[in-house]
């Protein structure tokens, strides 16, 4: 195992360990991947003010997200098919999150079910909901999330239809999947991955499977999910979900100021400024470009969380400076999971936490609560593209 110094190191190990189709499913974005690249490029373009001789001993990373105490301002983003990167992937990631004192958010399209994750961890976790055409599914899965003690519901609003990822089509990772000679060969060269996934508790979409009375497995549940994305999703559905879910409600996938204000009007507790990791509307702005305007316009009424392109603690600090309460990490934790299982997720979290700690010190802030635009080199409003 090579020395791991950053998330990119975990990504390189993940690339070697995963079949190409699975690695690219994680790594790539939709269409020409313009927004995927913008998420990273715009984060990288931001510069800090380097401050010196400010006593920044005992930095405080602990904060709250959605009113819950967390050891640092990050959480694990909901990601579909995670149990296909590593057997029991969602359970492993939830355990790593619990050990690090941060929250894990389970996707509707997970391999392990809500109940599996409940058994794997004692900590509260969050659940992400896709409202499908079959509203009975949403009702039933919301009840299951309540029964599992999930402390927040993330309603994903940026996927009424799926954006296309060219790689998935080329790699046969479609619904139904195509087993090409090339990916069969690729799988045969990754026996450790195949064994881990085969030994996993589940090999299908755990949440959907239970609703379909466990008939059909991965392909049938995948097809059901695919056929059930609902292009008619609207603000009325948000009110409907609001009535069903008494706990914290978060709208994930907001990128526009008007939508952020509307979310607050509808009684949502928080939003995630997100473009689905550059996997949906290609040509949408980077999330870090959208964040400051949204934070300015709605941050006093609704908690603003952020995701997209976070690969380091420096990235987290930039997002906090521009108005986020906390950040979700998607690919960063998935690379860790694929590379080293639970240990890899723990490594991804600790790398980001340590980078955040050091960068806070070098920008002269002691407490994440004190992070503001003041730590940035030039005010973001003055920048041309951000
Ligand atoms: C492989 C993969 C699967 C994802 N699946 C879901 C999902 O099921 N539900 C959802 O709301 N977001 C999903 N997302 C989006 C993430 O929750 C998050 O918004 C995104 O990964 C953040 O960008 P980052 O990967 O650059 O950190 C997925 C992202 C990836 C990379």
mmCIF file of C-alpha atoms and ligand atoms in Angstrom:
data_model
loop_
_atom_site.group_PDB
_atom_site.id
_atom_site.type_symbol
_atom_site.label_atom_id
_atom_site.label_comp_id
_atom_site.label_asym_id
_atom_site.label_seq_id
_atom_site.Cartn_x
_atom_site.Cartn_y
_atom_site.Cartn_z
ATOM 1 C CA UNK A 1 0.000 0.000 0.000
ATOM 2 C CA UNK A 2 1.555 3.336 -1.000
ATOM 3 C CA UNK A 3 1.898 6.206 1.451
ATOM 4 C CA UNK A 4 -1.391 8.128 1.468
ATOM 5 C CA UNK A 5 -0.953 11.853 1.879
ATOM 6 C CA UNK A 6 -4.100 13.227 0.269
ATOM 7 C CA UNK A 7 -7.417 12.348 -1.356
ATOM 8 C CA UNK A 8 -5.763 12.042 -4.772
ATOM 9 C CA UNK A 9 -3.621 9.196 -3.400
ATOM 10 C CA UNK A 10 -6.796 7.387 -2.326
ATOM 11 C CA UNK A 11 -8.252 8.049 -5.797
ATOM 12 C CA UNK A 12 -5.252 6.420 -7.462
ATOM 13 C CA UNK A 13 -5.553 3.319 -5.272
ATOM 14 C CA UNK A 14 -9.299 3.201 -5.981
ATOM 15 C CA UNK A 15 -8.590 3.385 -9.706
ATOM 16 C CA UNK A 16 -6.331 0.350 -9.463
ATOM 17 C CA UNK A 17 -8.678 -1.687 -7.295
ATOM 18 C CA UNK A 18 -12.036 -1.091 -8.975
ATOM 19 C CA UNK A 19 -13.245 -2.395 -12.325
ATOM 20 C CA UNK A 20 -13.083 0.457 -14.838
ATOM 21 C CA UNK A 21 -16.879 0.673 -15.130
ATOM 22 C CA UNK A 22 -17.302 1.204 -11.378
ATOM 23 C CA UNK A 23 -14.389 3.631 -11.058
ATOM 24 C CA UNK A 24 -15.713 5.794 -13.883
ATOM 25 C CA UNK A 25 -19.260 5.658 -12.485
ATOM 26 C CA UNK A 26 -17.838 7.330 -9.375
ATOM 27 C CA UNK A 27 -15.281 9.618 -10.942
ATOM 28 C CA UNK A 28 -17.066 11.037 -13.961
ATOM 29 C CA UNK A 29 -19.814 13.571 -14.502
ATOM 30 C CA UNK A 30 -22.586 14.123 -17.011
ATOM 31 C CA UNK A 31 -22.225 14.990 -20.702
ATOM 32 C CA UNK A 32 -19.108 17.109 -21.390
ATOM 33 C CA UNK A 33 -18.313 17.292 -17.668
ATOM 34 C CA UNK A 34 -18.139 21.077 -17.741
ATOM 35 C CA UNK A 35 -19.769 21.506 -14.328
ATOM 36 C CA UNK A 36 -17.760 18.636 -12.862
ATOM 37 C CA UNK A 37 -14.537 20.435 -13.836
ATOM 38 C CA UNK A 38 -15.878 23.841 -12.758
ATOM 39 C CA UNK A 39 -16.546 22.562 -9.230
ATOM 40 C CA UNK A 40 -12.847 21.837 -8.819
ATOM 41 C CA UNK A 41 -11.424 24.686 -10.895
ATOM 42 C CA UNK A 42 -13.386 27.401 -9.096
ATOM 43 C CA UNK A 43 -12.488 26.034 -5.671
ATOM 44 C CA UNK A 44 -8.831 25.899 -6.660
ATOM 45 C CA UNK A 45 -8.915 29.502 -7.924
ATOM 46 C CA UNK A 46 -9.769 30.944 -4.503
ATOM 47 C CA UNK A 47 -6.860 32.230 -2.443
ATOM 48 C CA UNK A 48 -6.562 32.687 1.309
ATOM 49 C CA UNK A 49 -5.147 35.612 3.197
ATOM 50 C CA UNK A 50 -2.077 34.289 4.960
ATOM 51 C CA UNK A 51 -2.025 35.752 8.467
ATOM 52 C CA UNK A 52 0.851 35.511 10.907
ATOM 53 C CA UNK A 53 1.540 35.857 14.589
ATOM 54 C CA UNK A 54 -2.031 35.279 15.624
ATOM 55 C CA UNK A 55 -2.210 32.767 18.408
ATOM 56 C CA UNK A 56 -4.195 30.004 16.774
ATOM 57 C CA UNK A 57 -3.474 27.267 19.287
ATOM 58 C CA UNK A 58 -6.267 24.830 20.214
ATOM 59 C CA UNK A 59 -8.285 25.244 17.075
ATOM 60 C CA UNK A 60 -11.924 24.300 17.407
ATOM 61 C CA UNK A 61 -13.362 22.229 14.561
ATOM 62 C CA UNK A 62 -16.448 21.052 16.416
ATOM 63 C CA UNK A 63 -19.675 22.689 15.351
ATOM 64 C CA UNK A 64 -23.288 21.805 14.621
ATOM 65 C CA UNK A 65 -24.900 20.754 11.378
ATOM 66 C CA UNK A 66 -28.713 20.719 11.367
ATOM 67 C CA UNK A 67 -28.516 21.397 15.091
ATOM 68 C CA UNK A 68 -26.530 18.204 15.729
ATOM 69 C CA UNK A 69 -23.099 18.307 17.320
ATOM 70 C CA UNK A 70 -20.386 17.160 14.942
ATOM 71 C CA UNK A 71 -16.627 16.918 15.406
ATOM 72 C CA UNK A 72 -15.935 18.901 12.234
ATOM 73 C CA UNK A 73 -18.055 20.645 9.616
ATOM 74 C CA UNK A 74 -18.243 17.756 7.172
ATOM 75 C CA UNK A 75 -20.691 14.923 6.547
ATOM 76 C CA UNK A 76 -20.796 11.999 4.161
ATOM 77 C CA UNK A 77 -22.900 12.699 1.078
ATOM 78 C CA UNK A 78 -25.566 10.253 -0.080
ATOM 79 C CA UNK A 79 -24.231 8.144 -2.941
ATOM 80 C CA UNK A 80 -25.997 5.380 -4.837
ATOM 81 C CA UNK A 81 -24.538 1.907 -5.398
ATOM 82 C CA UNK A 82 -21.879 2.389 -2.708
ATOM 83 C CA UNK A 83 -22.057 -1.281 -1.706
ATOM 84 C CA UNK A 84 -20.739 -2.124 -5.178
ATOM 85 C CA UNK A 85 -17.455 -0.364 -4.467
ATOM 86 C CA UNK A 86 -16.841 -2.575 -1.455
ATOM 87 C CA UNK A 87 -19.107 -5.203 0.132
ATOM 88 C CA UNK A 88 -21.309 -3.599 2.827
ATOM 89 C CA UNK A 89 -19.935 -0.223 1.687
ATOM 90 C CA UNK A 90 -22.675 1.880 3.260
ATOM 91 C CA UNK A 91 -22.331 0.111 6.616
ATOM 92 C CA UNK A 92 -18.550 0.594 6.579
ATOM 93 C CA UNK A 93 -18.846 4.281 5.735
ATOM 94 C CA UNK A 94 -21.479 4.838 8.422
ATOM 95 C CA UNK A 95 -19.165 3.222 10.986
ATOM 96 C CA UNK A 96 -16.226 5.373 9.917
ATOM 97 C CA UNK A 97 -18.418 8.468 10.175
ATOM 98 C CA UNK A 98 -19.580 7.473 13.655
ATOM 99 C CA UNK A 99 -15.990 6.929 14.813
ATOM 100 C CA UNK A 100 -14.995 10.356 13.458
ATOM 101 C CA UNK A 101 -17.999 12.064 15.072
ATOM 102 C CA UNK A 102 -19.575 13.179 11.808
ATOM 103 C CA UNK A 103 -22.884 12.301 10.129
ATOM 104 C CA UNK A 104 -23.458 9.764 7.383
ATOM 105 C CA UNK A 105 -26.272 10.273 4.862
ATOM 106 C CA UNK A 106 -27.721 7.140 3.233
ATOM 107 C CA UNK A 107 -28.957 7.287 -0.371
ATOM 108 C CA UNK A 108 -32.327 5.946 -1.506
ATOM 109 C CA UNK A 109 -30.289 4.079 -4.161
ATOM 110 C CA UNK A 110 -27.982 2.415 -1.639
ATOM 111 C CA UNK A 111 -27.122 -1.259 -1.714
ATOM 112 C CA UNK A 112 -27.375 -1.734 2.078
ATOM 113 C CA UNK A 113 -30.824 -0.866 3.383
ATOM 114 C CA UNK A 114 -31.825 1.672 6.019
ATOM 115 C CA UNK A 115 -32.206 -1.197 8.468
ATOM 116 C CA UNK A 116 -28.729 -2.583 7.647
ATOM 117 C CA UNK A 117 -27.151 0.786 8.413
ATOM 118 C CA UNK A 118 -29.229 1.101 11.579
ATOM 119 C CA UNK A 119 -27.762 -2.199 12.778
ATOM 120 C CA UNK A 120 -24.223 -1.197 11.806
ATOM 121 C CA UNK A 121 -24.050 2.000 13.819
ATOM 122 C CA UNK A 122 -25.370 3.479 17.046
ATOM 123 C CA UNK A 123 -25.075 7.076 15.862
ATOM 124 C CA UNK A 124 -28.011 8.844 14.243
ATOM 125 C CA UNK A 125 -27.713 9.010 10.490
ATOM 126 C CA UNK A 126 -29.487 10.973 7.762
ATOM 127 C CA UNK A 127 -31.574 9.618 4.903
ATOM 128 C CA UNK A 128 -31.737 10.962 1.350
ATOM 129 C CA UNK A 129 -35.031 10.635 -0.481
ATOM 130 C CA UNK A 130 -35.823 10.491 -4.175
ATOM 131 C CA UNK A 131 -39.536 11.071 -4.668
ATOM 132 C CA UNK A 132 -40.423 8.494 -7.293
ATOM 133 C CA UNK A 133 -43.515 8.331 -9.472
ATOM 134 C CA UNK A 134 -44.754 5.637 -7.103
ATOM 135 C CA UNK A 135 -45.491 7.892 -4.120
ATOM 136 C CA UNK A 136 -46.229 4.791 -2.040
ATOM 137 C CA UNK A 137 -42.501 4.114 -2.068
ATOM 138 C CA UNK A 138 -41.732 7.539 -0.590
ATOM 139 C CA UNK A 139 -44.349 7.083 2.122
ATOM 140 C CA UNK A 140 -43.037 3.665 3.041
ATOM 141 C CA UNK A 141 -39.383 4.629 3.002
ATOM 142 C CA UNK A 142 -40.076 7.748 5.094
ATOM 143 C CA UNK A 143 -41.747 5.511 7.677
ATOM 144 C CA UNK A 144 -38.702 3.219 7.626
ATOM 145 C CA UNK A 145 -36.372 6.206 8.078
ATOM 146 C CA UNK A 146 -38.459 7.340 11.052
ATOM 147 C CA UNK A 147 -38.398 3.838 12.546
ATOM 148 C CA UNK A 148 -34.599 3.757 12.144
ATOM 149 C CA UNK A 149 -34.351 7.044 14.046
ATOM 150 C CA UNK A 150 -32.906 9.006 11.106
ATOM 151 C CA UNK A 151 -32.452 12.537 12.331
ATOM 152 C CA UNK A 152 -32.845 14.384 9.010
ATOM 153 C CA UNK A 153 -34.354 13.806 5.595
ATOM 154 C CA UNK A 154 -32.502 15.106 2.532
ATOM 155 C CA UNK A 155 -34.925 15.486 -0.357
ATOM 156 C CA UNK A 156 -32.896 15.536 -3.562
ATOM 157 C CA UNK A 157 -34.453 18.009 -5.978
ATOM 158 C CA UNK A 158 -31.949 18.154 -8.837
ATOM 159 C CA UNK A 159 -32.731 14.786 -10.355
ATOM 160 C CA UNK A 160 -36.259 14.723 -11.777
ATOM 161 C CA UNK A 161 -34.589 13.041 -14.771
ATOM 162 C CA UNK A 162 -31.170 11.484 -14.967
ATOM 163 C CA UNK A 163 -28.399 13.380 -16.722
ATOM 164 C CA UNK A 164 -26.394 11.123 -19.028
ATOM 165 C CA UNK A 165 -22.934 9.936 -18.172
ATOM 166 C CA UNK A 166 -21.318 8.811 -21.406
ATOM 167 C CA UNK A 167 -18.923 6.489 -19.570
ATOM 168 C CA UNK A 168 -21.740 4.427 -18.056
ATOM 169 C CA UNK A 169 -23.200 3.736 -21.500
ATOM 170 C CA UNK A 170 -19.825 2.891 -22.986
ATOM 171 C CA UNK A 171 -18.990 0.655 -20.002
ATOM 172 C CA UNK A 172 -22.324 -1.182 -20.115
ATOM 173 C CA UNK A 173 -23.321 0.231 -16.716
ATOM 174 C CA UNK A 174 -26.866 0.859 -17.820
ATOM 175 C CA UNK A 175 -30.243 -0.423 -16.778
ATOM 176 C CA UNK A 176 -30.201 -3.296 -17.641
ATOM 177 C CA UNK A 177 -26.399 -3.650 -17.497
ATOM 178 C CA UNK A 178 -24.508 -5.014 -20.505
ATOM 179 C CA UNK A 179 -21.756 -7.482 -19.716
ATOM 180 C CA UNK A 180 -19.263 -6.805 -22.484
ATOM 181 C CA UNK A 181 -16.225 -9.012 -23.079
ATOM 182 C CA UNK A 182 -14.098 -6.067 -21.969
ATOM 183 C CA UNK A 183 -15.766 -5.522 -18.613
ATOM 184 C CA UNK A 184 -15.983 -9.305 -17.987
ATOM 185 C CA UNK A 185 -12.195 -9.419 -18.456
ATOM 186 C CA UNK A 186 -11.767 -6.348 -16.281
ATOM 187 C CA UNK A 187 -13.809 -7.909 -13.464
ATOM 188 C CA UNK A 188 -11.774 -11.117 -13.741
ATOM 189 C CA UNK A 189 -8.621 -9.088 -13.075
ATOM 190 C CA UNK A 190 -10.091 -7.604 -9.873
ATOM 191 C CA UNK A 191 -10.751 -10.723 -7.748
ATOM 192 C CA UNK A 192 -10.383 -8.902 -4.398
ATOM 193 C CA UNK A 193 -13.086 -6.437 -5.411
ATOM 194 C CA UNK A 194 -15.358 -9.231 -6.718
ATOM 195 C CA UNK A 195 -14.924 -11.267 -3.532
ATOM 196 C CA UNK A 196 -15.650 -8.314 -1.280
ATOM 197 C CA UNK A 197 -18.843 -7.406 -3.156
ATOM 198 C CA UNK A 198 -19.952 -11.046 -3.349
ATOM 199 C CA UNK A 199 -19.426 -11.462 0.410
ATOM 200 C CA UNK A 200 -21.436 -8.310 1.128
ATOM 201 C CA UNK A 201 -24.760 -8.634 2.890
ATOM 202 C CA UNK A 202 -26.679 -7.254 -0.126
ATOM 203 C CA UNK A 203 -26.190 -7.221 -3.853
ATOM 204 C CA UNK A 204 -29.226 -5.235 -4.873
ATOM 205 C CA UNK A 205 -30.820 -1.875 -4.016
ATOM 206 C CA UNK A 206 -31.651 -2.636 -0.374
ATOM 207 C CA UNK A 207 -34.313 0.046 0.091
ATOM 208 C CA UNK A 208 -36.153 -0.656 -3.147
ATOM 209 C CA UNK A 209 -35.827 -4.411 -2.808
ATOM 210 C CA UNK A 210 -37.673 -4.408 0.495
ATOM 211 C CA UNK A 211 -40.489 -2.359 -1.077
ATOM 212 C CA UNK A 212 -40.704 -4.816 -3.994
ATOM 213 C CA UNK A 213 -40.842 -7.715 -1.506
ATOM 214 C CA UNK A 214 -37.342 -8.817 -2.515
ATOM 215 C CA UNK A 215 -38.484 -9.916 -5.968
ATOM 216 C CA UNK A 216 -36.040 -9.573 -8.828
ATOM 217 C CA UNK A 217 -32.710 -8.427 -7.376
ATOM 218 C CA UNK A 218 -30.331 -5.784 -8.713
ATOM 219 C CA UNK A 219 -31.596 -5.605 -12.308
ATOM 220 C CA UNK A 220 -35.316 -5.500 -11.476
ATOM 221 C CA UNK A 221 -34.868 -3.022 -8.637
ATOM 222 C CA UNK A 222 -32.551 -0.927 -10.824
ATOM 223 C CA UNK A 223 -35.058 -0.898 -13.656
ATOM 224 C CA UNK A 224 -37.858 -0.020 -11.222
ATOM 225 C CA UNK A 225 -35.833 2.901 -9.855
ATOM 226 C CA UNK A 226 -34.875 4.068 -13.318
ATOM 227 C CA UNK A 227 -38.469 3.960 -14.583
ATOM 228 C CA UNK A 228 -39.701 5.755 -11.491
ATOM 229 C CA UNK A 229 -37.728 9.012 -11.605
ATOM 230 C CA UNK A 230 -40.418 11.658 -11.816
ATOM 231 C CA UNK A 231 -40.042 14.593 -14.170
ATOM 232 C CA UNK A 232 -43.208 16.129 -12.697
ATOM 233 C CA UNK A 233 -41.535 16.741 -9.329
ATOM 234 C CA UNK A 234 -42.617 20.171 -8.048
ATOM 235 C CA UNK A 235 -42.849 22.394 -4.976
ATOM 236 C CA UNK A 236 -46.160 20.672 -4.166
ATOM 237 C CA UNK A 237 -44.193 17.514 -3.522
ATOM 238 C CA UNK A 238 -41.999 19.425 -1.101
ATOM 239 C CA UNK A 239 -45.098 20.410 0.910
ATOM 240 C CA UNK A 240 -46.289 16.832 0.767
ATOM 241 C CA UNK A 241 -42.964 15.526 2.111
ATOM 242 C CA UNK A 242 -42.909 18.330 4.710
ATOM 243 C CA UNK A 243 -46.203 16.992 6.077
ATOM 244 C CA UNK A 244 -44.960 13.410 6.200
ATOM 245 C CA UNK A 245 -41.621 14.212 7.826
ATOM 246 C CA UNK A 246 -41.760 16.097 11.120
ATOM 247 C CA UNK A 247 -37.974 16.213 11.582
ATOM 248 C CA UNK A 248 -35.314 18.304 9.880
ATOM 249 C CA UNK A 249 -35.978 18.599 6.155
ATOM 250 C CA UNK A 250 -33.150 19.490 3.779
ATOM 251 C CA UNK A 251 -33.521 20.255 0.061
ATOM 252 C CA UNK A 252 -30.440 18.934 -1.707
ATOM 253 C CA UNK A 253 -29.510 20.298 -5.113
ATOM 254 C CA UNK A 254 -30.366 23.997 -4.859
ATOM 255 C CA UNK A 255 -28.201 26.252 -7.026
ATOM 256 C CA UNK A 256 -30.303 29.359 -7.513
ATOM 257 C CA UNK A 257 -31.105 32.234 -5.155
ATOM 258 C CA UNK A 258 -34.838 32.188 -5.938
ATOM 259 C CA UNK A 259 -35.036 28.455 -5.227
ATOM 260 C CA UNK A 260 -33.162 28.913 -1.970
ATOM 261 C CA UNK A 261 -35.647 31.574 -0.836
ATOM 262 C CA UNK A 262 -38.541 29.379 -1.909
ATOM 263 C CA UNK A 263 -37.094 26.487 0.108
ATOM 264 C CA UNK A 264 -37.112 28.716 3.185
ATOM 265 C CA UNK A 265 -40.722 29.789 2.440
ATOM 266 C CA UNK A 266 -41.745 26.126 2.235
ATOM 267 C CA UNK A 267 -40.454 25.406 5.727
ATOM 268 C CA UNK A 268 -37.321 23.483 4.797
ATOM 269 C CA UNK A 269 -34.727 23.635 7.558
ATOM 270 C CA UNK A 270 -31.708 23.620 5.282
ATOM 271 C CA UNK A 271 -30.528 23.388 1.704
ATOM 272 C CA UNK A 272 -27.509 21.790 0.146
ATOM 273 C CA UNK A 273 -26.005 24.021 -2.520
ATOM 274 C CA UNK A 274 -25.196 21.233 -4.943
ATOM 275 C CA UNK A 275 -25.116 20.330 -8.627
ATOM 276 C CA UNK A 276 -25.042 16.627 -7.794
ATOM 277 C CA UNK A 277 -21.265 16.565 -8.113
ATOM 278 C CA UNK A 278 -21.467 17.655 -11.765
ATOM 279 C CA UNK A 279 -23.595 14.639 -12.603
ATOM 280 C CA UNK A 280 -26.813 16.374 -13.650
ATOM 281 C CA UNK A 281 -27.201 19.708 -15.522
ATOM 282 C CA UNK A 282 -23.978 20.087 -17.439
ATOM 283 C CA UNK A 283 -23.236 23.781 -17.837
ATOM 284 C CA UNK A 284 -24.670 24.636 -14.415
ATOM 285 C CA UNK A 285 -22.351 26.906 -12.438
ATOM 286 C CA UNK A 286 -19.899 25.447 -10.022
ATOM 287 C CA UNK A 287 -21.367 25.167 -6.564
ATOM 288 C CA UNK A 288 -18.707 27.415 -5.032
ATOM 289 C CA UNK A 289 -19.654 30.123 -7.559
ATOM 290 C CA UNK A 290 -23.321 29.825 -6.580
ATOM 291 C CA UNK A 291 -22.721 29.648 -2.823
ATOM 292 C CA UNK A 292 -22.017 33.273 -1.796
ATOM 293 C CA UNK A 293 -25.120 34.729 -3.449
ATOM 294 C CA UNK A 294 -27.315 32.061 -1.927
ATOM 295 C CA UNK A 295 -25.744 32.464 1.502
ATOM 296 C CA UNK A 296 -26.238 36.244 1.319
ATOM 297 C CA UNK A 297 -29.846 35.997 0.183
ATOM 298 C CA UNK A 298 -31.117 33.136 2.317
ATOM 299 C CA UNK A 299 -28.479 32.242 4.897
ATOM 300 C CA UNK A 300 -30.257 34.209 7.626
ATOM 301 C CA UNK A 301 -33.456 32.160 7.097
ATOM 302 C CA UNK A 302 -32.201 28.659 6.349
ATOM 303 C CA UNK A 303 -29.085 26.627 7.083
ATOM 304 C CA UNK A 304 -26.825 26.470 4.040
ATOM 305 C CA UNK A 305 -24.821 23.304 3.460
ATOM 306 C CA UNK A 306 -22.526 22.790 0.511
ATOM 307 C CA UNK A 307 -21.088 20.079 -1.702
ATOM 308 C CA UNK A 308 -19.236 19.645 -4.976
ATOM 309 C CA UNK A 309 -15.533 19.231 -5.504
ATOM 310 C CA UNK A 310 -14.441 19.041 -1.871
ATOM 311 C CA UNK A 311 -11.145 17.158 -1.872
ATOM 312 C CA UNK A 312 -9.304 18.817 1.001
ATOM 313 C CA UNK A 313 -9.645 20.721 4.242
ATOM 314 C CA UNK A 314 -8.649 23.858 2.346
ATOM 315 C CA UNK A 315 -11.711 23.361 0.142
ATOM 316 C CA UNK A 316 -13.900 23.021 3.243
ATOM 317 C CA UNK A 317 -12.439 26.232 4.677
ATOM 318 C CA UNK A 318 -13.178 28.105 1.434
ATOM 319 C CA UNK A 319 -16.786 26.932 1.461
ATOM 320 C CA UNK A 320 -17.199 27.949 5.109
ATOM 321 C CA UNK A 321 -15.709 31.351 4.300
ATOM 322 C CA UNK A 322 -18.288 31.810 1.562
ATOM 323 C CA UNK A 323 -21.224 31.045 3.824
ATOM 324 C CA UNK A 324 -21.621 27.270 4.228
ATOM 325 C CA UNK A 325 -22.349 25.854 7.659
ATOM 326 C CA UNK A 326 -20.792 22.550 6.630
ATOM 327 C CA UNK A 327 -19.835 20.462 3.615
ATOM 328 C CA UNK A 328 -20.818 17.062 2.309
ATOM 329 C CA UNK A 329 -18.099 14.914 0.799
ATOM 330 C CA UNK A 330 -18.979 12.520 -2.034
ATOM 331 C CA UNK A 331 -16.138 11.202 -4.153
ATOM 332 C CA UNK A 332 -13.523 11.937 -1.470
ATOM 333 C CA UNK A 333 -15.011 9.281 0.798
ATOM 334 C CA UNK A 334 -15.844 6.899 -2.063
ATOM 335 C CA UNK A 335 -12.191 6.817 -3.148
ATOM 336 C CA UNK A 336 -11.247 5.985 0.444
ATOM 337 C CA UNK A 337 -13.867 3.256 0.638
ATOM 338 C CA UNK A 338 -12.776 1.644 -2.621
ATOM 339 C CA UNK A 339 -9.107 1.901 -1.658
ATOM 340 C CA UNK A 340 -9.174 0.609 1.914
ATOM 341 C CA UNK A 341 -12.751 -0.036 3.084
ATOM 342 C CA UNK A 342 -13.719 1.438 6.453
ATOM 343 C CA UNK A 343 -10.088 2.419 7.140
ATOM 344 C CA UNK A 344 -10.017 4.296 3.858
ATOM 345 C CA UNK A 345 -13.144 6.292 4.713
ATOM 346 C CA UNK A 346 -11.621 7.092 8.110
ATOM 347 C CA UNK A 347 -8.429 8.149 6.301
ATOM 348 C CA UNK A 348 -10.341 10.448 3.933
ATOM 349 C CA UNK A 349 -12.120 12.104 6.860
ATOM 350 C CA UNK A 350 -8.967 12.506 8.927
ATOM 351 C CA UNK A 351 -6.963 13.913 5.991
ATOM 352 C CA UNK A 352 -9.600 16.568 5.379
ATOM 353 C CA UNK A 353 -9.912 17.312 9.105
ATOM 354 C CA UNK A 354 -6.150 17.738 9.536
ATOM 355 C CA UNK A 355 -5.858 19.947 6.457
ATOM 356 C CA UNK A 356 -8.681 22.075 7.820
ATOM 357 C CA UNK A 357 -6.968 22.356 11.198
ATOM 358 C CA UNK A 358 -3.658 23.462 9.668
ATOM 359 C CA UNK A 359 -5.287 25.887 7.230
ATOM 360 C CA UNK A 360 -7.304 27.481 10.022
ATOM 361 C CA UNK A 361 -4.091 28.056 11.893
ATOM 362 C CA UNK A 362 -2.349 29.623 8.868
ATOM 363 C CA UNK A 363 -5.287 31.923 8.183
ATOM 364 C CA UNK A 364 -5.440 32.883 11.841
ATOM 365 C CA UNK A 365 -8.794 31.424 12.880
ATOM 366 C CA UNK A 366 -9.272 29.453 16.037
ATOM 367 C CA UNK A 367 -12.870 28.350 15.736
ATOM 368 C CA UNK A 368 -14.802 27.256 12.661
ATOM 369 C CA UNK A 369 -17.614 29.469 13.954
ATOM 370 C CA UNK A 370 -15.345 32.491 13.317
ATOM 371 C CA UNK A 371 -14.571 31.680 9.683
ATOM 372 C CA UNK A 372 -15.742 34.474 7.385
ATOM 373 C CA UNK A 373 -14.927 36.027 4.022
ATOM 374 C CA UNK A 374 -12.297 37.949 5.855
ATOM 375 C CA UNK A 375 -9.918 34.989 5.495
ATOM 376 C CA UNK A 376 -10.041 35.176 1.682
ATOM 377 C CA UNK A 377 -7.430 37.085 -0.295
ATOM 378 C CA UNK A 378 -9.855 39.139 -2.313
ATOM 379 C CA UNK A 379 -13.517 39.494 -1.694
ATOM 380 C CA UNK A 380 -15.279 36.944 -3.794
ATOM 381 C CA UNK A 381 -17.723 39.546 -5.058
ATOM 382 C CA UNK A 382 -14.801 41.215 -6.853
ATOM 383 C CA UNK A 383 -13.848 38.112 -8.739
ATOM 384 C CA UNK A 384 -14.907 37.870 -12.315
ATOM 385 C CA UNK A 385 -16.181 34.294 -12.416
ATOM 386 C CA UNK A 386 -17.087 33.562 -8.848
HETATM 387 C C1 LIG B 1 -21.097 7.862 -7.361
HETATM 388 C C2 LIG B 1 -22.047 8.917 -6.904
HETATM 389 C C3 LIG B 1 -23.364 8.580 -6.613
HETATM 390 C C4 LIG B 1 -24.249 9.558 -6.163
HETATM 391 N N1 LIG B 1 -25.535 9.199 -5.809
HETATM 392 C C5 LIG B 1 -26.357 10.116 -5.261
HETATM 393 C C6 LIG B 1 -27.632 9.729 -4.754
HETATM 394 O O1 LIG B 1 -28.021 8.565 -4.794
HETATM 395 N N2 LIG B 1 -28.417 10.705 -4.224
HETATM 396 C C7 LIG B 1 -28.022 12.012 -4.160
HETATM 397 O O2 LIG B 1 -28.778 12.863 -3.665
HETATM 398 N N3 LIG B 1 -26.812 12.390 -4.603
HETATM 399 C C8 LIG B 1 -25.972 11.479 -5.133
HETATM 400 N N4 LIG B 1 -24.721 11.854 -5.549
HETATM 401 C C9 LIG B 1 -24.279 13.262 -5.359
HETATM 402 C C10 LIG B 1 -23.609 13.436 -3.993
HETATM 403 O O3 LIG B 1 -24.539 13.334 -2.954
HETATM 404 C C11 LIG B 1 -22.928 14.795 -3.880
HETATM 405 O O4 LIG B 1 -23.852 15.803 -4.206
HETATM 406 C C12 LIG B 1 -21.692 14.919 -4.773
HETATM 407 O O5 LIG B 1 -20.980 13.709 -4.799
HETATM 408 C C13 LIG B 1 -20.777 16.030 -4.291
HETATM 409 O O6 LIG B 1 -19.681 16.206 -5.120
HETATM 410 P P1 LIG B 1 -18.236 15.525 -4.859
HETATM 411 O O7 LIG B 1 -18.370 14.093 -5.270
HETATM 412 O O8 LIG B 1 -17.356 16.292 -5.770
HETATM 413 O O9 LIG B 1 -17.929 15.664 -3.402
HETATM 414 C C14 LIG B 1 -23.827 10.902 -6.026
HETATM 415 C C15 LIG B 1 -22.491 11.228 -6.320
HETATM 416 C C16 LIG B 1 -21.605 10.263 -6.745
HETATM 417 C C17 LIG B 1 -20.179 10.648 -7.021
#
